[in-house]
Each structure stands twice: as structure tokens, then as C-alpha cells.
Amino acid sequence: AAVGGQAALIQQQINFTRGNEQEADRVGIDILAQSGYEPRAMPSFFERMGKANRVYASKLPEFLMTHPVTSSRTADAMGRAEQYPYRQTPEFLRYHLARMALTQRQNDRPEEAIRDLGQMLEDGRFRNETAVRYGMALAQIRANRLADAGATLDRLLGIHPEVVEFIVSRARVEALQGDNAGALRRLETAIAEHPESYALNVTYAESALAMGEPARSAAKLQRFLDFRSEEPRVYQLLSRAAGDQGKQALGHEYLSEYYYLIGDLEGAILQLEIALKKPGMNFYDSSRLESRLADLKSEQDDEKKKGSAKP
């Protein structure tokens, strides 16, 4: 009888602890919801910890040993979270869009991806519907179903007109359909709202070059340098735009910056030396390039000294 009473007492203590944990979970979920976060993130994290419990049972932190994340606790947390409206923060959406873009980039069977994503939408099997539809658009582009991709992206833009990924993809569809002017107009409008966006500016520059308008490409990228001046791709495109305009020395100068930013110091020096040999350069430009060349050679000498000093 004594043993039975002791067991009952222990069970009562366990039940009390579980009750406290569930109450703490409820408070935590409520705080998440009131703070503007997605409350379902808590039970989702519980699921991940539950898997860790099963895989690394002998190496768990003491806290998880004394406060286990059981399936019943996870289910209770999910039930409580479902009482709140679904909330999707911009950061949360960008994560899923980036993940979907990476998945589709690695998929070399776009038609199969279209079928799979369509089935996911039909069955409701997804963590983020917007990301699945975005993946559908990317797969449709790769499958050359441009009209379908345009329709999918128009639907997404109707709900999320500010999402850069959708704007860029829609402009890409227009360009592939031969409407480069329409693509540039769309991007121009978006850049006015997001002048600091790398994706918008680079896509605009690429589209302008494809249209044979290197001056427009260069002008847009020059303004973008005020926001981000250390993007190798920007200098690569500026080099191409300068070359297309017959500005050979300037093209090599930009290419020098491209090589410098990717860590090829020798290539950067070579491009400046080529630029200085081009005819027609004025005194100001040649002095500027010679000064930059001297800086790069000094940096190269410092690197050689550091290398020779190592044992």
C-alpha cells in the first residue's frame, strides 16, 4: 500500500509538472501571437526537438531530459496555436521563397516539378502556399510554359505586389516572350520603390543590355553603386556596358574592380595596365588609373611579404 501511495504521489507530481509546462506553452504561444509572430512556429520547433530526443537521447542537455518534448505536448501546442489566425511575416516568406528557388534551380525536370507542385496545391500539402506557387512559376519558366508562368506570377503579384522575387520573375517572362520594353518598364517602376534592390537593378541592367541599350544599363548601375559598391556582378555588367558603347578603357577599369572583388589581385592589375594603354585617355583619367594601379601593386607587395614571412 505504501508503495502504491508513493507511486500515486509521484504520478501526481508528474501531472502537476506537465500541467505547468502546458500552461507555460499556452502563455508563450499567446505572447508570440500578440507580438506579431506566427504562433505555429512553437509547435513546429517542438517537433524538431522531439526528433532530436529520439536521435540523440543520450546526449541531450539536462533541461530536455527533465522537460521532455513529448508528442502529446507538441499536439497540445499545435491545437492552441491553431486558435490564432495564420500570420506570415515578410522574413518568413522570403525564407520559403529562397528555399523554393534553390530547390527548383537544382531540379532538371521542370515538367515533373510542375506535376508535383500542382499535386501539393491540390492536396493542401505544403508549409507555405505562396512559395509553392512561386516554385510552380519557376518550373513553368524552365519548361518554357511562359503564358502559364505569367498567369501564375500575376496571381502572386495580385496578393504580394511588393515582393521583389515575383517582380523579377515576371519581368523575366516578359523578356523571354520578346517584350523587353515591358520588362524594363516593370523593373523601372519597382526600382523607384526599391532603389537598393540588387535583384531589380541587375535584372534591369541585363535586360537593357539584351535590348542593345548599354547606356541605360550603365546609368542604372551607376546609381545603384551609391547603395552597394562592392558587388562583383555589377562591375562585370558595367564593363560590358562600357565596351558596348566603345569605351574600352572604362570597360577594363570596371573589369579590374570585378577581379579585385572576387579576390584576383593579379587580374585586377592586368586590367588596369591594359586600360592605361588604350588611346584617347585624358590626363585626369590616366592619373586616376595610375593611382589605383599603384595602390593595387602596393597591396600585392604586402601580400608577397606576408607570404614569405610564413615559416
mmCIF file of C-alpha atoms in Angstrom:
data_model
loop_
_atom_site.group_PDB
_atom_site.id
_atom_site.type_symbol
_atom_site.label_atom_id
_atom_site.label_comp_id
_atom_site.label_asym_id
_atom_site.label_seq_id
_atom_site.Cartn_x
_atom_site.Cartn_y
_atom_site.Cartn_z
ATOM 1 C CA ALA A 1 0.000 0.000 0.000
ATOM 2 C CA ALA A 2 2.860 2.322 0.886
ATOM 3 C CA VAL A 3 4.476 1.658 -2.487
ATOM 4 C CA GLY A 4 1.183 2.311 -4.236
ATOM 5 C CA GLY A 5 0.725 5.569 -2.342
ATOM 6 C CA GLN A 6 4.240 6.670 -3.206
ATOM 7 C CA ALA A 7 3.667 5.880 -6.877
ATOM 8 C CA ALA A 8 0.433 7.863 -6.834
ATOM 9 C CA LEU A 9 2.242 10.820 -5.285
ATOM 10 C CA ILE A 10 4.979 10.694 -7.922
ATOM 11 C CA GLN A 11 2.374 10.491 -10.675
ATOM 12 C CA GLN A 12 0.563 13.476 -9.166
ATOM 13 C CA GLN A 13 3.824 15.453 -9.209
ATOM 14 C CA ILE A 14 4.438 14.482 -12.839
ATOM 15 C CA ASN A 15 0.921 15.527 -13.796
ATOM 16 C CA PHE A 16 1.421 18.826 -11.973
ATOM 17 C CA THR A 17 4.686 19.434 -13.866
ATOM 18 C CA ARG A 18 3.066 18.625 -17.196
ATOM 19 C CA GLY A 19 0.205 20.950 -16.383
ATOM 20 C CA ASN A 20 2.655 23.743 -15.630
ATOM 21 C CA GLU A 21 4.510 23.101 -18.882
ATOM 22 C CA GLN A 22 1.296 23.206 -20.899
ATOM 23 C CA GLU A 23 0.309 26.455 -19.204
ATOM 24 C CA ALA A 24 3.756 27.905 -19.958
ATOM 25 C CA ASP A 25 3.399 26.788 -23.577
ATOM 26 C CA ARG A 26 -0.009 28.473 -23.763
ATOM 27 C CA VAL A 27 1.417 31.728 -22.425
ATOM 28 C CA GLY A 28 4.348 31.528 -24.840
ATOM 29 C CA ILE A 29 2.083 30.948 -27.840
ATOM 30 C CA ASP A 30 -0.112 33.853 -26.764
ATOM 31 C CA ILE A 31 2.932 36.133 -26.488
ATOM 32 C CA LEU A 32 4.095 35.114 -29.970
ATOM 33 C CA ALA A 33 0.691 35.873 -31.475
ATOM 34 C CA GLN A 34 0.332 39.223 -29.696
ATOM 35 C CA SER A 35 3.859 40.225 -30.753
ATOM 36 C CA GLY A 36 3.060 39.717 -34.428
ATOM 37 C CA TYR A 37 4.850 36.398 -34.887
ATOM 38 C CA GLU A 38 3.488 33.161 -36.301
ATOM 39 C CA PRO A 39 2.330 31.127 -33.233
ATOM 40 C CA ARG A 40 2.627 27.837 -35.133
ATOM 41 C CA ALA A 41 6.388 28.286 -35.050
ATOM 42 C CA MET A 42 6.431 26.996 -31.451
ATOM 43 C CA PRO A 43 4.872 23.563 -32.077
ATOM 44 C CA SER A 44 6.950 23.317 -35.247
ATOM 45 C CA PHE A 45 10.070 23.817 -33.149
ATOM 46 C CA PHE A 46 8.768 21.276 -30.645
ATOM 47 C CA GLU A 47 8.597 18.731 -33.465
ATOM 48 C CA ARG A 48 12.243 19.354 -34.301
ATOM 49 C CA MET A 49 13.262 18.944 -30.662
ATOM 50 C CA GLY A 50 11.177 15.785 -30.436
ATOM 51 C CA LYS A 51 13.136 14.293 -33.323
ATOM 52 C CA ALA A 52 16.369 15.256 -31.575
ATOM 53 C CA ASN A 53 15.117 13.455 -28.462
ATOM 54 C CA ARG A 54 14.792 10.234 -30.419
ATOM 55 C CA VAL A 55 18.096 10.500 -32.283
ATOM 56 C CA TYR A 56 20.365 11.933 -29.590
ATOM 57 C CA ALA A 57 18.681 10.606 -26.454
ATOM 58 C CA SER A 58 21.934 10.012 -24.574
ATOM 59 C CA LYS A 59 23.481 13.393 -25.462
ATOM 60 C CA LEU A 60 20.622 15.760 -24.702
ATOM 61 C CA PRO A 61 21.039 18.844 -22.493
ATOM 62 C CA GLU A 62 19.812 18.328 -18.935
ATOM 63 C CA PHE A 63 16.892 20.706 -19.499
ATOM 64 C CA LEU A 64 15.457 18.473 -22.230
ATOM 65 C CA MET A 65 15.985 15.409 -20.045
ATOM 66 C CA THR A 66 13.884 16.931 -17.256
ATOM 67 C CA HIS A 67 11.435 18.754 -19.549
ATOM 68 C CA PRO A 68 10.909 16.334 -22.454
ATOM 69 C CA VAL A 69 9.111 17.478 -25.584
ATOM 70 C CA THR A 70 6.579 14.677 -25.939
ATOM 71 C CA SER A 71 4.196 14.089 -28.813
ATOM 72 C CA SER A 72 1.260 14.971 -26.548
ATOM 73 C CA ARG A 73 2.881 18.276 -25.594
ATOM 74 C CA THR A 74 3.527 19.070 -29.261
ATOM 75 C CA ALA A 75 -0.045 18.167 -30.197
ATOM 76 C CA ASP A 76 -1.415 20.328 -27.388
ATOM 77 C CA ALA A 77 0.734 23.268 -28.514
ATOM 78 C CA MET A 78 -0.399 22.816 -32.117
ATOM 79 C CA GLY A 79 -4.029 22.765 -31.007
ATOM 80 C CA ARG A 80 -3.576 26.005 -29.105
ATOM 81 C CA ALA A 81 -1.701 27.665 -31.992
ATOM 82 C CA GLU A 82 -4.496 26.778 -34.416
ATOM 83 C CA GLN A 83 -6.818 29.044 -32.427
ATOM 84 C CA TYR A 84 -4.953 32.056 -33.807
ATOM 85 C CA PRO A 85 -5.165 33.407 -37.368
ATOM 86 C CA TYR A 86 -2.334 32.484 -39.694
ATOM 87 C CA ARG A 87 0.315 35.186 -39.778
ATOM 88 C CA GLN A 88 3.110 35.357 -42.328
ATOM 89 C CA THR A 89 5.917 37.840 -41.733
ATOM 90 C CA PRO A 90 7.960 39.176 -44.682
ATOM 91 C CA GLU A 91 11.092 37.474 -43.337
ATOM 92 C CA PHE A 92 9.250 34.163 -43.055
ATOM 93 C CA LEU A 93 8.025 34.431 -46.647
ATOM 94 C CA ARG A 94 11.467 35.346 -48.000
ATOM 95 C CA TYR A 95 12.938 32.271 -46.347
ATOM 96 C CA HIS A 96 10.447 29.974 -48.051
ATOM 97 C CA LEU A 97 10.854 31.726 -51.409
ATOM 98 C CA ALA A 98 14.638 31.397 -51.259
ATOM 99 C CA ARG A 99 14.356 27.748 -50.295
ATOM 100 C CA MET A 100 11.946 27.072 -53.163
ATOM 101 C CA ALA A 101 14.136 28.924 -55.676
ATOM 102 C CA LEU A 102 17.136 26.832 -54.647
ATOM 103 C CA THR A 103 15.124 23.622 -54.957
ATOM 104 C CA GLN A 104 13.896 24.495 -58.441
ATOM 105 C CA ARG A 105 17.344 25.579 -59.573
ATOM 106 C CA GLN A 106 18.630 22.107 -58.755
ATOM 107 C CA ASN A 107 15.694 20.368 -60.459
ATOM 108 C CA ASP A 108 16.439 19.441 -64.075
ATOM 109 C CA ARG A 109 12.948 18.005 -64.693
ATOM 110 C CA PRO A 110 10.622 21.017 -64.797
ATOM 111 C CA GLU A 111 7.596 19.134 -66.154
ATOM 112 C CA GLU A 112 7.827 16.666 -63.298
ATOM 113 C CA ALA A 113 8.177 19.561 -60.855
ATOM 114 C CA ILE A 114 5.030 21.168 -62.283
ATOM 115 C CA ARG A 115 3.076 17.953 -61.681
ATOM 116 C CA ASP A 116 4.431 17.511 -58.161
ATOM 117 C CA LEU A 117 3.787 21.105 -57.143
ATOM 118 C CA GLY A 118 0.319 21.013 -58.662
ATOM 119 C CA GLN A 119 -0.481 17.895 -56.641
ATOM 120 C CA MET A 120 0.794 19.581 -53.483
ATOM 121 C CA LEU A 121 -1.538 22.514 -54.091
ATOM 122 C CA GLU A 122 -4.461 20.205 -54.815
ATOM 123 C CA ASP A 123 -3.879 18.123 -51.688
ATOM 124 C CA GLY A 124 -3.022 21.082 -49.474
ATOM 125 C CA ARG A 125 0.337 19.506 -48.613
ATOM 126 C CA PHE A 126 2.613 22.491 -48.094
ATOM 127 C CA ARG A 127 4.162 24.635 -45.413
ATOM 128 C CA ASN A 128 3.752 27.812 -47.440
ATOM 129 C CA GLU A 129 1.301 28.048 -50.338
ATOM 130 C CA THR A 130 2.836 31.232 -51.739
ATOM 131 C CA ALA A 131 6.249 29.573 -52.004
ATOM 132 C CA VAL A 132 4.745 26.537 -53.752
ATOM 133 C CA ARG A 133 3.056 28.754 -56.340
ATOM 134 C CA TYR A 134 6.331 30.613 -56.819
ATOM 135 C CA GLY A 135 8.067 27.285 -57.386
ATOM 136 C CA MET A 136 5.362 26.451 -59.918
ATOM 137 C CA ALA A 137 6.124 29.677 -61.809
ATOM 138 C CA LEU A 138 9.856 28.933 -61.830
ATOM 139 C CA ALA A 139 9.233 25.411 -63.112
ATOM 140 C CA GLN A 140 6.888 26.753 -65.789
ATOM 141 C CA ILE A 141 9.580 29.172 -66.945
ATOM 142 C CA ARG A 142 12.126 26.369 -67.214
ATOM 143 C CA ALA A 143 9.608 24.251 -69.099
ATOM 144 C CA ASN A 144 9.050 27.201 -71.481
ATOM 145 C CA ARG A 145 5.405 27.457 -70.449
ATOM 146 C CA LEU A 146 5.697 31.213 -70.459
ATOM 147 C CA ALA A 147 1.985 32.045 -70.656
ATOM 148 C CA ASP A 148 1.284 29.774 -67.680
ATOM 149 C CA ALA A 149 4.211 31.259 -65.757
ATOM 150 C CA GLY A 150 2.942 34.769 -66.442
ATOM 151 C CA ALA A 151 -0.517 33.866 -65.162
ATOM 152 C CA THR A 152 0.914 32.252 -62.021
ATOM 153 C CA LEU A 153 3.078 35.283 -61.289
ATOM 154 C CA ASP A 154 0.232 37.712 -61.963
ATOM 155 C CA ARG A 155 -1.783 35.882 -59.326
ATOM 156 C CA LEU A 156 1.075 36.140 -56.844
ATOM 157 C CA LEU A 157 1.637 39.820 -57.613
ATOM 158 C CA GLY A 158 -2.049 40.470 -57.073
ATOM 159 C CA ILE A 159 -1.587 39.349 -53.473
ATOM 160 C CA HIS A 160 2.033 40.434 -52.908
ATOM 161 C CA PRO A 161 2.756 43.330 -55.301
ATOM 162 C CA GLU A 162 5.834 44.363 -53.342
ATOM 163 C CA VAL A 163 7.733 41.049 -53.416
ATOM 164 C CA VAL A 164 10.879 41.550 -55.487
ATOM 165 C CA GLU A 165 11.194 37.871 -56.429
ATOM 166 C CA PHE A 166 7.809 37.949 -58.160
ATOM 167 C CA ILE A 167 8.560 41.221 -59.963
ATOM 168 C CA VAL A 168 11.903 39.950 -61.252
ATOM 169 C CA SER A 169 10.419 36.642 -62.406
ATOM 170 C CA ARG A 170 7.531 38.408 -64.156
ATOM 171 C CA ALA A 171 9.960 40.719 -65.954
ATOM 172 C CA ARG A 172 11.995 37.690 -66.946
ATOM 173 C CA VAL A 173 8.905 36.102 -68.513
ATOM 174 C CA GLU A 174 8.201 39.294 -70.456
ATOM 175 C CA ALA A 175 11.772 39.376 -71.730
ATOM 176 C CA LEU A 176 11.621 35.716 -72.783
ATOM 177 C CA GLN A 177 8.402 36.495 -74.644
ATOM 178 C CA GLY A 178 10.212 39.241 -76.538
ATOM 179 C CA ASP A 179 8.724 42.140 -74.606
ATOM 180 C CA ASN A 180 11.965 43.623 -73.295
ATOM 181 C CA ALA A 181 10.424 47.088 -73.203
ATOM 182 C CA GLY A 182 7.639 45.824 -70.957
ATOM 183 C CA ALA A 183 10.179 44.109 -68.716
ATOM 184 C CA LEU A 184 12.154 47.334 -68.359
ATOM 185 C CA ARG A 185 9.037 49.354 -67.556
ATOM 186 C CA ARG A 186 8.059 46.894 -64.843
ATOM 187 C CA LEU A 187 11.549 46.934 -63.356
ATOM 188 C CA GLU A 188 11.818 50.720 -63.597
ATOM 189 C CA THR A 189 8.635 51.114 -61.583
ATOM 190 C CA ALA A 190 9.835 48.638 -58.963
ATOM 191 C CA ILE A 191 13.274 50.256 -58.670
ATOM 192 C CA ALA A 192 11.611 53.582 -57.915
ATOM 193 C CA GLU A 193 10.131 51.848 -54.846
ATOM 194 C CA HIS A 194 13.189 49.718 -54.019
ATOM 195 C CA PRO A 195 16.284 51.555 -55.338
ATOM 196 C CA GLU A 196 18.546 49.468 -53.109
ATOM 197 C CA SER A 197 17.428 46.104 -54.541
ATOM 198 C CA TYR A 198 20.288 44.141 -56.076
ATOM 199 C CA ALA A 199 17.982 41.770 -57.953
ATOM 200 C CA LEU A 200 15.919 44.552 -59.535
ATOM 201 C CA ASN A 201 18.891 46.634 -60.641
ATOM 202 C CA VAL A 202 20.909 43.738 -62.015
ATOM 203 C CA THR A 203 17.909 42.315 -63.871
ATOM 204 C CA TYR A 204 17.204 45.763 -65.325
ATOM 205 C CA ALA A 205 20.832 46.108 -66.448
ATOM 206 C CA GLU A 206 20.840 42.670 -68.060
ATOM 207 C CA SER A 207 17.565 43.391 -69.867
ATOM 208 C CA ALA A 208 18.806 46.764 -71.126
ATOM 209 C CA LEU A 209 21.969 45.149 -72.476
ATOM 210 C CA ALA A 210 19.871 42.484 -74.196
ATOM 211 C CA MET A 211 17.876 45.283 -75.864
ATOM 212 C CA GLY A 212 21.068 46.896 -77.113
ATOM 213 C CA GLU A 213 20.795 49.850 -74.737
ATOM 214 C CA PRO A 214 24.072 49.807 -72.788
ATOM 215 C CA ALA A 215 23.754 53.469 -71.762
ATOM 216 C CA ARG A 216 20.526 52.746 -69.864
ATOM 217 C CA SER A 217 22.156 49.741 -68.247
ATOM 218 C CA ALA A 218 25.206 51.737 -67.146
ATOM 219 C CA ALA A 219 23.144 54.646 -65.816
ATOM 220 C CA LYS A 220 21.044 52.366 -63.625
ATOM 221 C CA LEU A 221 24.067 50.521 -62.249
ATOM 222 C CA GLN A 222 25.949 53.741 -61.538
ATOM 223 C CA ARG A 223 23.098 54.907 -59.329
ATOM 224 C CA PHE A 224 22.968 51.514 -57.644
ATOM 225 C CA LEU A 225 26.628 51.862 -56.632
ATOM 226 C CA ASP A 226 25.501 54.531 -54.162
ATOM 227 C CA PHE A 227 23.769 51.741 -52.234
ATOM 228 C CA ARG A 228 26.128 48.807 -52.732
ATOM 229 C CA SER A 229 29.559 49.425 -54.170
ATOM 230 C CA GLU A 230 31.156 46.018 -53.670
ATOM 231 C CA GLU A 231 29.081 43.687 -55.843
ATOM 232 C CA PRO A 232 31.276 41.913 -58.444
ATOM 233 C CA ARG A 233 28.394 41.266 -60.852
ATOM 234 C CA VAL A 234 27.609 44.988 -61.015
ATOM 235 C CA TYR A 235 31.134 45.819 -62.197
ATOM 236 C CA GLN A 236 31.056 42.941 -64.650
ATOM 237 C CA LEU A 237 27.886 44.362 -66.222
ATOM 238 C CA LEU A 238 29.295 47.899 -66.171
ATOM 239 C CA SER A 239 32.341 46.611 -68.042
ATOM 240 C CA ARG A 240 30.143 45.053 -70.693
ATOM 241 C CA ALA A 241 28.025 48.207 -70.992
ATOM 242 C CA ALA A 242 31.141 50.350 -71.409
ATOM 243 C CA GLY A 243 32.531 48.002 -74.049
ATOM 244 C CA ASP A 244 29.245 48.037 -75.965
ATOM 245 C CA GLN A 245 29.475 51.837 -76.045
ATOM 246 C CA GLY A 246 33.034 51.744 -77.366
ATOM 247 C CA LYS A 247 34.527 52.912 -74.065
ATOM 248 C CA GLN A 248 37.293 50.343 -73.972
ATOM 249 C CA ALA A 249 39.464 51.887 -71.251
ATOM 250 C CA LEU A 250 36.474 52.320 -68.953
ATOM 251 C CA GLY A 251 35.444 48.736 -69.644
ATOM 252 C CA HIS A 252 38.832 47.450 -68.499
ATOM 253 C CA GLU A 253 38.696 49.702 -65.436
ATOM 254 C CA TYR A 254 35.378 48.191 -64.385
ATOM 255 C CA LEU A 255 36.689 44.713 -65.109
ATOM 256 C CA SER A 256 39.640 45.463 -62.846
ATOM 257 C CA GLU A 257 37.241 46.192 -59.990
ATOM 258 C CA TYR A 258 35.380 42.964 -60.738
ATOM 259 C CA TYR A 259 38.580 40.911 -60.465
ATOM 260 C CA TYR A 260 39.588 42.740 -57.307
ATOM 261 C CA LEU A 261 36.283 41.989 -55.605
ATOM 262 C CA ILE A 262 36.477 38.275 -56.419
ATOM 263 C CA GLY A 263 39.984 38.137 -54.950
ATOM 264 C CA ASP A 264 42.030 38.056 -58.173
ATOM 265 C CA LEU A 265 44.509 40.856 -57.471
ATOM 266 C CA GLU A 266 46.784 39.925 -60.361
ATOM 267 C CA GLY A 267 43.859 40.031 -62.793
ATOM 268 C CA ALA A 268 42.819 43.433 -61.423
ATOM 269 C CA ILE A 269 46.312 44.829 -62.012
ATOM 270 C CA LEU A 270 46.447 43.417 -65.537
ATOM 271 C CA GLN A 271 43.135 45.045 -66.497
ATOM 272 C CA LEU A 272 44.335 48.463 -65.318
ATOM 273 C CA GLU A 273 47.558 48.070 -67.273
ATOM 274 C CA ILE A 274 45.508 47.269 -70.386
ATOM 275 C CA ALA A 275 43.244 50.262 -69.750
ATOM 276 C CA LEU A 276 46.219 52.637 -69.493
ATOM 277 C CA LYS A 277 47.439 51.527 -72.921
ATOM 278 C CA LYS A 278 44.171 52.475 -74.639
ATOM 279 C CA PRO A 279 44.441 55.629 -76.781
ATOM 280 C CA GLY A 280 42.468 58.807 -76.224
ATOM 281 C CA MET A 281 42.593 58.871 -72.425
ATOM 282 C CA ASN A 282 42.699 62.326 -70.848
ATOM 283 C CA PHE A 283 45.145 63.372 -68.154
ATOM 284 C CA TYR A 284 42.606 63.168 -65.322
ATOM 285 C CA ASP A 285 41.536 59.599 -66.146
ATOM 286 C CA SER A 286 45.082 58.347 -66.684
ATOM 287 C CA SER A 287 46.197 59.888 -63.367
ATOM 288 C CA ARG A 288 43.271 58.259 -61.568
ATOM 289 C CA LEU A 289 44.025 54.838 -63.052
ATOM 290 C CA GLU A 290 47.750 55.141 -62.328
ATOM 291 C CA SER A 291 46.950 55.968 -58.705
ATOM 292 C CA ARG A 292 44.658 52.960 -58.422
ATOM 293 C CA LEU A 293 47.266 50.748 -60.086
ATOM 294 C CA ALA A 294 49.897 51.902 -57.599
ATOM 295 C CA ASP A 295 47.566 51.037 -54.713
ATOM 296 C CA LEU A 296 46.930 47.549 -56.081
ATOM 297 C CA LYS A 297 50.626 46.873 -56.662
ATOM 298 C CA SER A 298 51.387 48.032 -53.128
ATOM 299 C CA GLU A 299 48.743 45.640 -51.822
ATOM 300 C CA GLN A 300 50.256 42.866 -53.930
ATOM 301 C CA ASP A 301 53.720 43.560 -52.492
ATOM 302 C CA ASP A 302 52.317 43.424 -48.956
ATOM 303 C CA GLU A 303 50.737 40.044 -49.662
ATOM 304 C CA LYS A 304 54.030 38.708 -51.038
ATOM 305 C CA LYS A 305 55.868 39.888 -47.929
ATOM 306 C CA LYS A 306 53.329 38.215 -45.670
ATOM 307 C CA GLY A 307 53.640 35.015 -47.685
ATOM 308 C CA SER A 308 57.427 34.960 -47.498
ATOM 309 C CA ALA A 309 57.368 35.676 -43.756
ATOM 310 C CA LYS A 310 55.421 32.500 -43.009
ATOM 311 C CA PRO A 311 57.571 29.569 -41.745
#
